[in-house]
């Protein structure tokens, strides 16, 4: 009887161990999981700026990570992904604003 209980507990433990695997669900861009944050203007949420940390890991990936944050913001708040950039990701590398290694993008959602 005790043997059965020990075996059952052991099998239960093995079954549960498979459920607790850690996974990284973060989006990757050019193979890098960037940390990006978007801040919207309090007066007019259409206006936003995005900061993508450690852009030197992949400038192409950082551009897309910033664009991704902006698209999410515009869709969640205005129902579409249309936007205009005042400081966008589609410029030459030399024209990008990078401050302390972080890429800074600025734009405005098109609204409803």
Short mmCIF file of N, CA and C in Angstrom, two decimals:
data_model
loop_
_atom_site.label_atom_id
_atom_site.label_comp_id
_atom_site.label_asym_id
_atom_site.label_seq_id
_atom_site.Cartn_x
_atom_site.Cartn_y
_atom_site.Cartn_z
N UNK A 1 0.82 -1.20 0.00
CA UNK A 1 0.00 0.00 0.00
C UNK A 1 0.87 1.26 0.00
N UNK A 2 1.87 1.28 0.87
CA UNK A 2 2.77 2.42 0.94
C UNK A 2 3.54 2.56 -0.38
N UNK A 3 3.91 1.45 -0.96
CA UNK A 3 4.64 1.47 -2.22
C UNK A 3 3.80 2.11 -3.32
N UNK A 4 2.51 1.77 -3.35
CA UNK A 4 1.62 2.35 -4.35
C UNK A 4 1.52 3.87 -4.19
N UNK A 5 1.42 4.31 -2.95
CA UNK A 5 1.32 5.75 -2.68
C UNK A 5 2.58 6.46 -3.13
N UNK A 6 3.73 5.87 -2.81
CA UNK A 6 5.00 6.48 -3.20
C UNK A 6 5.12 6.54 -4.72
N UNK A 7 4.73 5.49 -5.39
CA UNK A 7 4.79 5.47 -6.86
C UNK A 7 3.84 6.51 -7.45
N UNK A 8 2.61 6.58 -6.91
CA UNK A 8 1.65 7.57 -7.38
C UNK A 8 2.15 8.99 -7.17
N UNK A 9 2.72 9.26 -6.01
CA UNK A 9 3.26 10.59 -5.74
C UNK A 9 4.41 10.91 -6.69
N UNK A 10 5.26 9.93 -6.93
CA UNK A 10 6.38 10.12 -7.85
C UNK A 10 5.92 10.42 -9.26
N UNK A 11 4.93 9.67 -9.74
CA UNK A 11 4.39 9.91 -11.08
C UNK A 11 3.68 11.25 -11.17
N UNK A 12 2.97 11.61 -10.12
CA UNK A 12 2.30 12.92 -10.09
C UNK A 12 3.32 14.04 -10.15
N UNK A 13 4.40 13.88 -9.41
CA UNK A 13 5.46 14.89 -9.41
C UNK A 13 6.09 15.04 -10.78
N UNK A 14 6.33 13.92 -11.47
CA UNK A 14 6.89 13.98 -12.82
C UNK A 14 5.93 14.65 -13.79
N UNK A 15 4.65 14.34 -13.66
CA UNK A 15 3.66 14.94 -14.56
C UNK A 15 3.58 16.45 -14.35
N UNK A 16 3.63 16.89 -13.11
CA UNK A 16 3.55 18.32 -12.82
C UNK A 16 4.84 19.05 -13.20
N UNK A 17 5.96 18.37 -13.16
CA UNK A 17 7.23 19.01 -13.50
C UNK A 17 7.23 19.50 -14.94
N UNK A 18 6.57 18.79 -15.82
CA UNK A 18 6.48 19.20 -17.22
C UNK A 18 5.62 20.43 -17.42
N UNK A 19 4.73 20.70 -16.49
CA UNK A 19 3.83 21.86 -16.62
C UNK A 19 4.51 23.16 -16.26
N UNK A 20 5.56 23.10 -15.50
CA UNK A 20 6.17 24.32 -14.99
C UNK A 20 7.34 24.82 -15.80
N UNK A 21 7.42 24.48 -17.05
CA UNK A 21 8.56 24.94 -17.84
C UNK A 21 8.46 26.44 -18.08
N UNK A 22 9.59 27.08 -18.03
CA UNK A 22 9.65 28.51 -18.27
C UNK A 22 9.75 28.77 -19.76
N UNK A 23 9.03 29.76 -20.22
CA UNK A 23 9.14 30.12 -21.63
C UNK A 23 9.22 31.64 -21.73
N UNK A 24 9.90 32.08 -22.74
CA UNK A 24 10.03 33.51 -22.98
C UNK A 24 9.11 33.87 -24.14
N UNK A 25 8.00 34.51 -23.84
CA UNK A 25 7.01 34.83 -24.85
C UNK A 25 7.23 36.19 -25.49
N UNK A 26 8.36 36.82 -25.18
CA UNK A 26 8.60 38.14 -25.75
C UNK A 26 8.83 38.04 -27.25
N UNK A 27 8.37 39.05 -27.94
CA UNK A 27 8.55 39.15 -29.38
C UNK A 27 10.03 39.42 -29.67
N UNK A 28 10.58 38.79 -30.70
CA UNK A 28 11.96 39.07 -31.09
C UNK A 28 11.98 39.75 -32.46
N UNK A 29 12.98 40.58 -32.65
CA UNK A 29 13.16 41.29 -33.90
C UNK A 29 14.61 41.13 -34.31
N UNK A 30 14.83 40.56 -35.49
CA UNK A 30 16.18 40.26 -35.96
C UNK A 30 16.90 39.39 -34.94
N UNK A 31 16.14 38.49 -34.29
CA UNK A 31 16.70 37.55 -33.33
C UNK A 31 16.95 38.10 -31.93
N UNK A 32 16.56 39.34 -31.68
CA UNK A 32 16.82 39.98 -30.38
C UNK A 32 15.49 40.35 -29.72
N UNK A 33 15.36 40.06 -28.43
CA UNK A 33 14.18 40.46 -27.66
C UNK A 33 14.47 41.82 -27.03
N UNK A 34 14.02 42.87 -27.67
CA UNK A 34 14.28 44.23 -27.20
C UNK A 34 13.30 44.62 -26.10
N UNK A 35 13.75 45.48 -25.20
CA UNK A 35 12.86 46.11 -24.23
C UNK A 35 12.50 47.47 -24.81
N UNK A 36 11.23 47.66 -25.05
CA UNK A 36 10.77 48.92 -25.62
C UNK A 36 9.62 49.46 -24.78
N UNK A 37 9.55 50.77 -24.68
CA UNK A 37 8.44 51.38 -23.95
C UNK A 37 7.91 52.56 -24.74
N UNK A 38 6.60 52.69 -24.71
CA UNK A 38 5.94 53.78 -25.41
C UNK A 38 5.31 54.69 -24.38
N UNK A 39 5.47 55.98 -24.58
CA UNK A 39 4.78 56.94 -23.73
C UNK A 39 3.95 57.84 -24.64
N UNK A 40 2.68 57.98 -24.26
CA UNK A 40 1.75 58.80 -25.03
C UNK A 40 1.53 60.12 -24.31
N UNK A 41 1.29 61.14 -25.09
CA UNK A 41 0.98 62.46 -24.56
C UNK A 41 -0.31 62.37 -23.74
N UNK A 42 -0.31 62.93 -22.55
CA UNK A 42 -1.49 62.87 -21.68
C UNK A 42 -2.66 63.66 -22.26
N UNK A 43 -2.37 64.75 -22.93
CA UNK A 43 -3.43 65.60 -23.50
C UNK A 43 -4.01 64.99 -24.78
N UNK A 44 -3.16 64.38 -25.58
CA UNK A 44 -3.58 63.83 -26.86
C UNK A 44 -2.84 62.52 -27.09
N UNK A 45 -3.51 61.40 -26.82
CA UNK A 45 -2.87 60.08 -26.91
C UNK A 45 -2.41 59.72 -28.31
N UNK A 46 -2.83 60.50 -29.30
CA UNK A 46 -2.34 60.23 -30.66
C UNK A 46 -0.84 60.44 -30.75
N UNK A 47 -0.32 61.40 -29.98
CA UNK A 47 1.12 61.70 -30.00
C UNK A 47 1.85 60.75 -29.06
N UNK A 48 2.91 60.15 -29.56
CA UNK A 48 3.64 59.18 -28.75
C UNK A 48 5.13 59.24 -29.03
N UNK A 49 5.90 58.68 -28.12
CA UNK A 49 7.32 58.44 -28.37
C UNK A 49 7.64 57.04 -27.87
N UNK A 50 8.55 56.39 -28.56
CA UNK A 50 8.95 55.03 -28.24
C UNK A 50 10.44 55.02 -27.96
N UNK A 51 10.83 54.35 -26.90
CA UNK A 51 12.25 54.17 -26.57
C UNK A 51 12.56 52.68 -26.64
N UNK A 52 13.53 52.33 -27.48
CA UNK A 52 13.96 50.94 -27.62
C UNK A 52 15.36 50.84 -27.05
N UNK A 53 15.51 50.07 -25.97
CA UNK A 53 16.79 49.98 -25.27
C UNK A 53 17.79 49.10 -26.02
N UNK A 54 19.05 49.44 -25.86
CA UNK A 54 20.17 48.67 -26.42
C UNK A 54 20.04 48.46 -27.93
N UNK A 55 19.79 49.53 -28.64
CA UNK A 55 19.57 49.46 -30.09
C UNK A 55 20.77 48.92 -30.85
N UNK A 56 21.96 49.04 -30.28
CA UNK A 56 23.17 48.58 -30.98
C UNK A 56 23.19 47.07 -31.18
N UNK A 57 22.39 46.34 -30.43
CA UNK A 57 22.34 44.88 -30.62
C UNK A 57 21.90 44.53 -32.04
N UNK A 58 21.02 45.33 -32.59
CA UNK A 58 20.58 45.19 -33.98
C UNK A 58 19.75 46.43 -34.31
N UNK A 59 20.32 47.31 -35.07
CA UNK A 59 19.60 48.54 -35.42
C UNK A 59 18.34 48.22 -36.22
N UNK A 60 18.44 47.25 -37.12
CA UNK A 60 17.26 46.85 -37.90
C UNK A 60 16.18 46.28 -36.98
N UNK A 61 16.59 45.46 -36.04
CA UNK A 61 15.63 44.89 -35.09
C UNK A 61 15.04 45.95 -34.18
N UNK A 62 15.85 46.90 -33.74
CA UNK A 62 15.36 47.98 -32.87
C UNK A 62 14.32 48.83 -33.59
N UNK A 63 14.55 49.10 -34.87
CA UNK A 63 13.57 49.86 -35.66
C UNK A 63 12.21 49.15 -35.65
N UNK A 64 12.25 47.84 -35.90
CA UNK A 64 11.00 47.08 -35.98
C UNK A 64 10.35 46.92 -34.61
N UNK A 65 11.15 46.81 -33.56
CA UNK A 65 10.59 46.74 -32.20
C UNK A 65 9.85 48.04 -31.86
N UNK A 66 10.43 49.16 -32.25
CA UNK A 66 9.77 50.45 -32.03
C UNK A 66 8.50 50.59 -32.84
N UNK A 67 8.56 50.16 -34.09
CA UNK A 67 7.37 50.21 -34.95
C UNK A 67 6.26 49.33 -34.36
N UNK A 68 6.64 48.16 -33.88
CA UNK A 68 5.68 47.22 -33.27
C UNK A 68 4.95 47.86 -32.09
N UNK A 69 5.70 48.53 -31.21
CA UNK A 69 5.08 49.20 -30.06
C UNK A 69 4.11 50.28 -30.53
N UNK A 70 4.51 51.04 -31.53
CA UNK A 70 3.66 52.11 -32.04
C UNK A 70 2.38 51.56 -32.66
N UNK A 71 2.50 50.51 -33.45
CA UNK A 71 1.33 49.89 -34.07
C UNK A 71 0.37 49.38 -33.00
N UNK A 72 0.90 48.71 -31.98
CA UNK A 72 0.04 48.22 -30.89
C UNK A 72 -0.71 49.38 -30.24
N UNK A 73 0.00 50.45 -29.96
CA UNK A 73 -0.62 51.61 -29.31
C UNK A 73 -1.75 52.19 -30.17
N UNK A 74 -1.48 52.38 -31.44
CA UNK A 74 -2.49 52.98 -32.32
C UNK A 74 -3.71 52.06 -32.48
N UNK A 75 -3.48 50.77 -32.60
CA UNK A 75 -4.61 49.84 -32.74
C UNK A 75 -5.43 49.81 -31.46
N UNK A 76 -4.77 49.70 -30.32
CA UNK A 76 -5.49 49.61 -29.04
C UNK A 76 -6.29 50.88 -28.74
N UNK A 77 -5.77 52.03 -29.12
CA UNK A 77 -6.42 53.29 -28.75
C UNK A 77 -7.27 53.91 -29.85
N UNK A 78 -6.98 53.58 -31.12
CA UNK A 78 -7.68 54.24 -32.21
C UNK A 78 -8.23 53.28 -33.26
N UNK A 79 -8.05 51.99 -33.05
CA UNK A 79 -8.66 51.00 -33.92
C UNK A 79 -8.00 50.77 -35.26
N UNK A 80 -6.86 51.39 -35.51
CA UNK A 80 -6.15 51.15 -36.76
C UNK A 80 -4.65 51.39 -36.56
N UNK A 81 -3.88 51.01 -37.55
CA UNK A 81 -2.42 51.14 -37.42
C UNK A 81 -1.85 52.30 -38.22
N UNK A 82 -2.71 53.17 -38.71
CA UNK A 82 -2.23 54.31 -39.49
C UNK A 82 -1.55 55.32 -38.57
N UNK A 83 -0.40 55.78 -38.99
CA UNK A 83 0.34 56.77 -38.20
C UNK A 83 1.26 57.56 -39.10
N UNK A 84 1.68 58.69 -38.59
CA UNK A 84 2.71 59.47 -39.29
C UNK A 84 3.86 59.65 -38.30
N UNK A 85 5.05 59.63 -38.84
CA UNK A 85 6.25 59.73 -38.00
C UNK A 85 6.87 61.11 -38.12
N UNK A 86 7.21 61.70 -37.00
CA UNK A 86 8.02 62.91 -37.03
C UNK A 86 9.49 62.54 -36.88
N UNK A 87 9.72 61.39 -36.30
CA UNK A 87 11.07 60.84 -36.11
C UNK A 87 10.92 59.33 -36.22
N UNK A 88 10.88 58.83 -37.45
CA UNK A 88 10.49 57.45 -37.68
C UNK A 88 11.61 56.46 -37.91
N UNK A 89 11.21 55.20 -38.06
CA UNK A 89 12.19 54.12 -38.24
C UNK A 89 12.67 53.96 -39.68
N UNK A 90 12.06 54.66 -40.62
CA UNK A 90 12.37 54.44 -42.03
C UNK A 90 13.38 55.41 -42.63
N UNK A 91 14.19 56.01 -41.78
CA UNK A 91 15.22 56.94 -42.25
C UNK A 91 16.56 56.21 -42.31
N UNK A 92 17.55 56.87 -42.89
CA UNK A 92 18.90 56.30 -42.92
C UNK A 92 19.43 56.15 -41.49
N UNK A 93 20.34 55.21 -41.30
CA UNK A 93 20.91 54.96 -39.97
C UNK A 93 21.45 56.23 -39.33
N UNK A 94 22.13 57.04 -40.11
CA UNK A 94 22.75 58.26 -39.58
C UNK A 94 21.72 59.28 -39.09
N UNK A 95 20.49 59.17 -39.59
CA UNK A 95 19.44 60.13 -39.22
C UNK A 95 18.58 59.66 -38.05
N UNK A 96 18.81 58.44 -37.57
CA UNK A 96 18.06 57.94 -36.41
C UNK A 96 18.53 58.66 -35.15
N UNK A 97 17.61 58.88 -34.22
CA UNK A 97 18.00 59.47 -32.93
C UNK A 97 18.30 58.34 -31.96
N UNK A 98 19.58 58.25 -31.57
CA UNK A 98 20.01 57.26 -30.59
C UNK A 98 20.62 58.03 -29.43
N UNK A 99 20.07 57.83 -28.23
CA UNK A 99 20.54 58.52 -27.03
C UNK A 99 20.93 57.48 -25.99
N UNK A 100 22.18 57.51 -25.56
CA UNK A 100 22.69 56.54 -24.57
C UNK A 100 22.43 55.10 -25.00
N UNK A 101 22.54 54.85 -26.29
CA UNK A 101 22.37 53.50 -26.81
C UNK A 101 20.93 53.10 -27.07
N UNK A 102 19.98 53.99 -26.78
CA UNK A 102 18.56 53.69 -26.96
C UNK A 102 18.02 54.43 -28.18
N UNK A 103 17.25 53.73 -28.99
CA UNK A 103 16.61 54.33 -30.16
C UNK A 103 15.35 55.07 -29.72
N UNK A 104 15.19 56.30 -30.18
CA UNK A 104 14.02 57.11 -29.86
C UNK A 104 13.24 57.38 -31.15
N UNK A 105 11.97 57.00 -31.15
CA UNK A 105 11.08 57.24 -32.28
C UNK A 105 9.90 58.09 -31.80
N UNK A 106 9.37 58.94 -32.67
CA UNK A 106 8.22 59.78 -32.31
C UNK A 106 7.25 59.81 -33.47
N UNK A 107 5.97 59.80 -33.12
CA UNK A 107 4.95 59.84 -34.16
C UNK A 107 3.59 60.20 -33.64
N UNK A 108 2.61 60.06 -34.54
CA UNK A 108 1.23 60.38 -34.19
C UNK A 108 0.30 59.39 -34.88
N UNK A 109 -0.61 58.79 -34.10
CA UNK A 109 -1.62 57.90 -34.66
C UNK A 109 -2.60 58.73 -35.47
N UNK A 110 -3.17 58.13 -36.51
CA UNK A 110 -4.10 58.84 -37.38
C UNK A 110 -5.43 59.11 -36.69
N UNK A 111 -5.78 58.36 -35.68
CA UNK A 111 -7.05 58.57 -35.00
C UNK A 111 -8.17 57.82 -35.69
N UNK A 112 -9.39 58.12 -35.29
CA UNK A 112 -10.56 57.42 -35.82
C UNK A 112 -10.82 57.93 -37.19
#
